[in-house]
PDB file of C-alpha atoms in Angstrom:
ATOM      1  CA  SER A   1     -11.474 -26.074  33.304  1.00  0.00           C
ATOM      2  CA  TYR A   2     -10.663 -22.698  31.445  1.00  0.00           C
ATOM      3  CA  PRO A   3     -12.013 -19.246  31.605  1.00  0.00           C
ATOM      4  CA  PRO A   4     -13.340 -18.148  28.374  1.00  0.00           C
ATOM      5  CA  ASP A   5     -12.039 -16.367  25.749  1.00  0.00           C
ATOM      6  CA  PRO A   6     -12.029 -12.257  26.149  1.00  0.00           C
ATOM      7  CA  VAL A   7     -12.399 -11.993  22.167  1.00  0.00           C
ATOM      8  CA  PRO A   8     -15.034 -13.782  20.429  1.00  0.00           C
ATOM      9  CA  TYR A   9     -13.339 -16.191  17.898  1.00  0.00           C
ATOM     10  CA  SER A  10     -14.850 -15.264  14.885  1.00  0.00           C
ATOM     11  CA  ARG A  11     -12.732 -11.363  14.682  1.00  0.00           C
ATOM     12  CA  PHE A  12     -11.249  -9.231  12.340  1.00  0.00           C
ATOM     13  CA  ASP A  13      -7.353 -10.378  12.106  1.00  0.00           C
ATOM     14  CA  ARG A  14      -5.084  -7.058  11.489  1.00  0.00           C
ATOM     15  CA  LEU A  15      -3.525  -9.249   8.358  1.00  0.00           C
ATOM     16  CA  GLY A  16      -7.056  -9.340   6.917  1.00  0.00           C
ATOM     17  CA  LEU A  17      -7.069  -5.605   7.432  1.00  0.00           C
ATOM     18  CA  ALA A  18      -3.978  -5.140   5.899  1.00  0.00           C
ATOM     19  CA  GLU A  19      -2.023  -3.867   8.449  1.00  0.00           C
ATOM     20  CA  PRO A  20       1.742  -5.083   8.923  1.00  0.00           C
ATOM     21  CA  MET A  21       2.517  -8.468  10.565  1.00  0.00           C
ATOM     22  CA  GLY A  22       4.803  -6.653  12.618  1.00  0.00           C
ATOM     23  CA  THR A  23       1.502  -5.136  14.535  1.00  0.00           C
ATOM     24  CA  THR A  24       0.034  -8.186  14.757  1.00  0.00           C
ATOM     25  CA  LEU A  25       3.279 -10.203  16.594  1.00  0.00           C
ATOM     26  CA  THR A  26       3.878  -7.060  18.521  1.00  0.00           C
ATOM     27  CA  GLU A  27       0.298  -7.095  20.013  1.00  0.00           C
ATOM     28  CA  THR A  28       0.517 -11.047  20.630  1.00  0.00           C
ATOM     29  CA  LEU A  29       4.064 -10.968  22.516  1.00  0.00           C
ATOM     30  CA  ASP A  30       3.397  -7.326  24.247  1.00  0.00           C
ATOM     31  CA  GLY A  31       0.166  -8.638  26.434  1.00  0.00           C
ATOM     32  CA  THR A  32      -2.077  -6.047  24.457  1.00  0.00           C
ATOM     33  CA  ARG A  33      -4.408  -8.747  22.968  1.00  0.00           C
ATOM     34  CA  PRO A  34      -4.633 -10.727  25.928  1.00  0.00           C
ATOM     35  CA  SER A  35      -6.428 -14.121  23.944  1.00  0.00           C
ATOM     36  CA  ALA A  36      -3.166 -14.726  21.665  1.00  0.00           C
ATOM     37  CA  SER A  37      -0.442 -16.625  22.475  1.00  0.00           C
ATOM     38  CA  ALA A  38       2.661 -16.498  20.668  1.00  0.00           C
ATOM     39  CA  ARG A  39       2.826 -20.439  20.578  1.00  0.00           C
ATOM     40  CA  THR A  40      -0.191 -20.447  18.693  1.00  0.00           C
ATOM     41  CA  HIS A  41      -0.615 -17.638  16.217  1.00  0.00           C
ATOM     42  CA  TYR A  42      -0.926 -18.782  13.071  1.00  0.00           C
ATOM     43  CA  ILE A  43      -0.405 -16.952  10.007  1.00  0.00           C
ATOM     44  CA  ILE A  44      -2.245 -18.497   7.157  1.00  0.00           C
ATOM     45  CA  GLY A  45      -0.041 -17.161   3.729  1.00  0.00           C
ATOM     46  CA  ASP A  46       1.947 -14.589   3.155  1.00  0.00           C
ATOM     47  CA  PRO A  47       0.120 -11.533   3.649  1.00  0.00           C
ATOM     48  CA  THR A  48       2.842  -9.982   0.405  1.00  0.00           C
ATOM     49  CA  ILE A  49       1.561 -12.446  -1.822  1.00  0.00           C
ATOM     50  CA  ARG A  50      -1.521 -11.798  -4.311  1.00  0.00           C
ATOM     51  CA  MET A  51      -3.372 -13.980  -6.413  1.00  0.00           C
ATOM     52  CA  LEU A  52      -3.585 -11.530  -8.871  1.00  0.00           C
ATOM     53  CA  GLN A  53      -0.470  -9.098  -9.689  1.00  0.00           C
ATOM     54  CA  ILE A  54      -0.618  -6.237 -11.765  1.00  0.00           C
ATOM     55  CA  ALA A  55       3.307  -5.280 -12.590  1.00  0.00           C
ATOM     56  CA  PRO A  56       4.385  -1.958 -11.098  1.00  0.00           C
ATOM     57  CA  PRO A  57       6.017   0.924 -13.011  1.00  0.00           C
ATOM     58  CA  ALA A  58      10.025   1.004 -13.166  1.00  0.00           C
ATOM     59  CA  ASN A  59      12.495   4.424 -13.489  1.00  0.00           C
ATOM     60  CA  LEU A  60      10.865   6.687 -11.075  1.00  0.00           C
ATOM     61  CA  THR A  61      12.428  10.144 -11.570  1.00  0.00           C
ATOM     62  CA  HIS A  62      11.270  13.445 -10.932  1.00  0.00           C
ATOM     63  CA  THR A  63      12.568  17.110 -12.189  1.00  0.00           C
ATOM     64  CA  SER A  64      11.612  20.577 -10.112  1.00  0.00           C
ATOM     65  CA  SER A  65      10.824  23.284 -12.069  1.00  0.00           C
ATOM     66  CA  GLY A  66      10.811  26.304  -9.856  1.00  0.00           C
ATOM     67  CA  SER A  67      10.181  25.821  -6.157  1.00  0.00           C
ATOM     68  CA  THR A  68       6.904  25.196  -6.271  1.00  0.00           C
ATOM     69  CA  ASN A  69       6.329  22.039  -9.476  1.00  0.00           C
ATOM     70  CA  VAL A  70       7.267  18.855 -10.050  1.00  0.00           C
ATOM     71  CA  THR A  71       7.385  16.477 -12.674  1.00  0.00           C
ATOM     72  CA  LEU A  72       7.576  12.993 -12.114  1.00  0.00           C
ATOM     73  CA  SER A  73       8.371   9.952 -14.805  1.00  0.00           C
ATOM     74  CA  TRP A  74       8.445   6.480 -14.933  1.00  0.00           C
ATOM     75  CA  SER A  75       8.901   3.688 -17.460  1.00  0.00           C
ATOM     76  CA  GLY A  76       5.556   1.816 -18.025  1.00  0.00           C
ATOM     77  CA  ALA A  77       3.944  -1.697 -16.594  1.00  0.00           C
ATOM     78  CA  PHE A  78       4.860  -3.955 -19.094  1.00  0.00           C
ATOM     79  CA  GLU A  79       1.521  -5.443 -19.421  1.00  0.00           C
ATOM     80  CA  PRO A  80      -1.794  -3.558 -19.879  1.00  0.00           C
ATOM     81  CA  ILE A  81      -2.903  -1.516 -17.620  1.00  0.00           C
ATOM     82  CA  LEU A  82      -6.044   1.099 -17.312  1.00  0.00           C
ATOM     83  CA  GLY A  83      -3.462   3.749 -15.908  1.00  0.00           C
ATOM     84  CA  TYR A  84      -1.559   4.734 -12.820  1.00  0.00           C
ATOM     85  CA  TRP A  85      -2.431   6.593  -9.723  1.00  0.00           C
ATOM     86  CA  VAL A  86      -0.113   8.673  -8.115  1.00  0.00           C
ATOM     87  CA  PHE A  87       0.014   9.529  -4.020  1.00  0.00           C
ATOM     88  CA  ALA A  88       1.968  12.075  -2.071  1.00  0.00           C
ATOM     89  CA  SER A  89       2.599  12.036   1.720  1.00  0.00           C
ATOM     90  CA  PRO A  90       4.962  14.148   3.703  1.00  0.00           C
ATOM     91  CA  LYS A  91       6.881  10.972   5.603  1.00  0.00           C
ATOM     92  CA  LEU A  92       7.395   7.569   4.564  1.00  0.00           C
ATOM     93  CA  ASP A  93       6.237   6.027   7.655  1.00  0.00           C
ATOM     94  CA  THR A  94       2.584   7.746   7.149  1.00  0.00           C
ATOM     95  CA  PRO A  95      -0.094   6.574   4.998  1.00  0.00           C
ATOM     96  CA  PHE A  96       0.087   7.188   1.177  1.00  0.00           C
ATOM     97  CA  THR A  97      -4.101   8.271   1.245  1.00  0.00           C
ATOM     98  CA  ASN A  98      -3.745  12.010  -0.532  1.00  0.00           C
ATOM     99  CA  ARG A  99      -4.148  10.983  -4.168  1.00  0.00           C
ATOM    100  CA  LEU A 100      -3.059  13.531  -6.190  1.00  0.00           C
ATOM    101  CA  SER A 101      -5.062  13.279  -9.792  1.00  0.00           C
ATOM    102  CA  ALA A 102      -8.994  12.774  -9.877  1.00  0.00           C
ATOM    103  CA  ASN A 103      -8.789  10.569 -12.381  1.00  0.00           C
ATOM    104  CA  LEU A 104      -6.455   7.649 -13.670  1.00  0.00           C
ATOM    105  CA  VAL A 105      -3.332   8.889 -15.092  1.00  0.00           C
ATOM    106  CA  THR A 106      -2.768   7.708 -18.442  1.00  0.00           C
ATOM    107  CA  GLY A 107       0.455   8.686 -19.825  1.00  0.00           C
ATOM    108  CA  THR A 108       3.796   8.094 -18.092  1.00  0.00           C
ATOM    109  CA  SER A 109       4.606  11.593 -16.249  1.00  0.00           C
ATOM    110  CA  PHE A 110       2.560  13.547 -13.786  1.00  0.00           C
ATOM    111  CA  ASN A 111       3.097  17.086 -13.263  1.00  0.00           C
ATOM    112  CA  HIS A 112       2.099  18.194  -9.652  1.00  0.00           C
ATOM    113  CA  ALA A 113       1.731  21.971  -9.517  1.00  0.00           C
ATOM    114  CA  GLY A 114       2.114  23.935  -6.696  1.00  0.00           C
ATOM    115  CA  ALA A 115       4.485  21.077  -4.370  1.00  0.00           C
ATOM    116  CA  GLY A 116       5.502  23.457  -2.307  1.00  0.00           C
ATOM    117  CA  ALA A 117       9.415  23.881  -0.756  1.00  0.00           C
ATOM    118  CA  THR A 118       9.092  21.130   1.616  1.00  0.00           C
ATOM    119  CA  GLY A 119       9.953  17.819   1.071  1.00  0.00           C
ATOM    120  CA  ARG A 120       7.555  14.926   0.243  1.00  0.00           C
ATOM    121  CA  TYR A 121       7.567  11.523  -1.112  1.00  0.00           C
ATOM    122  CA  TYR A 122       5.780  10.690  -4.226  1.00  0.00           C
ATOM    123  CA  GLN A 123       3.942   6.974  -4.885  1.00  0.00           C
ATOM    124  CA  VAL A 124       3.164   5.482  -8.480  1.00  0.00           C
ATOM    125  CA  ARG A 125       1.063   2.671  -8.319  1.00  0.00           C
ATOM    126  CA  SER A 126      -0.076   0.669 -11.654  1.00  0.00           C
ATOM    127  CA  VAL A 127      -3.618   0.281 -12.360  1.00  0.00           C
ATOM    128  CA  GLY A 128      -5.231  -2.851 -13.941  1.00  0.00           C
ATOM    129  CA  LEU A 129      -7.841  -5.160 -14.346  1.00  0.00           C
ATOM    130  CA  SER A 130      -7.402  -8.839 -13.112  1.00  0.00           C
ATOM    131  CA  ALA A 131     -10.464 -11.266 -14.352  1.00  0.00           C
ATOM    132  CA  THR A 132     -10.861 -14.716 -12.986  1.00  0.00           C
ATOM    133  CA  THR A 133     -13.343 -16.859 -14.049  1.00  0.00           C
ATOM    134  CA  GLY A 134     -16.867 -15.183 -13.023  1.00  0.00           C
ATOM    135  CA  ILE A 135     -15.069 -11.809 -11.562  1.00  0.00           C
ATOM    136  CA  ALA A 136     -13.306  -8.759 -12.824  1.00  0.00           C
ATOM    137  CA  VAL A 137     -11.985  -6.506  -9.844  1.00  0.00           C
ATOM    138  CA  THR A 138      -9.474  -3.276 -10.192  1.00  0.00           C
ATOM    139  CA  ASN A 139      -6.304  -3.857  -8.705  1.00  0.00           C
ATOM    140  CA  LEU A 140      -3.269  -2.043  -7.898  1.00  0.00           C
ATOM    141  CA  SER A 141       0.195  -2.815  -8.583  1.00  0.00           C
ATOM    142  CA  LEU A 142       2.529  -2.384  -5.275  1.00  0.00           C
ATOM    143  CA  GLY A 143       3.953   1.695  -5.236  1.00  0.00           C
ATOM    144  CA  LEU A 144       7.212   2.592  -6.335  1.00  0.00           C
ATOM    145  CA  ILE A 145       8.433   5.610  -3.987  1.00  0.00           C
ATOM    146  CA  ARG A 146      10.214   8.518  -4.932  1.00  0.00           C
ATOM    147  CA  TYR A 147      11.728  11.366  -1.929  1.00  0.00           C
ATOM    148  CA  VAL A 148      11.855  15.115  -3.494  1.00  0.00           C
ATOM    149  CA  PRO A 149      13.311  17.537  -1.421  1.00  0.00           C
TER     150      PRO A 149
END
């Protein structure tokens, strides 16, 4: 007989928590997740495909005035949306959790006053209302990223 699995069968998988696929596969292959096996590691569906897509903005550009003001401009999404969220991050490999406005940006430009003299990455995401039979949810597009030195 086989010893019991140390991890319960119903658990949150990294992909279900929006972690990248590489994290899950690395844990499986390097043994940090002992109950997983490279032979039985199934991925159901493509985690980059969403059922209800929102069109992202396009052509993100920036202008700088002085050493502390950055104005971002972009082409609007090609479908009706509610607005845009603008995020900033000091590095590309860190999460874009610093939302720069309290309210949705309804135009196609945003001025980041007091941006500072150090470089940063900006991300703009469309926000739309996705509706199917019986449910409507606010949905974000994929992010458009621009580095401003």
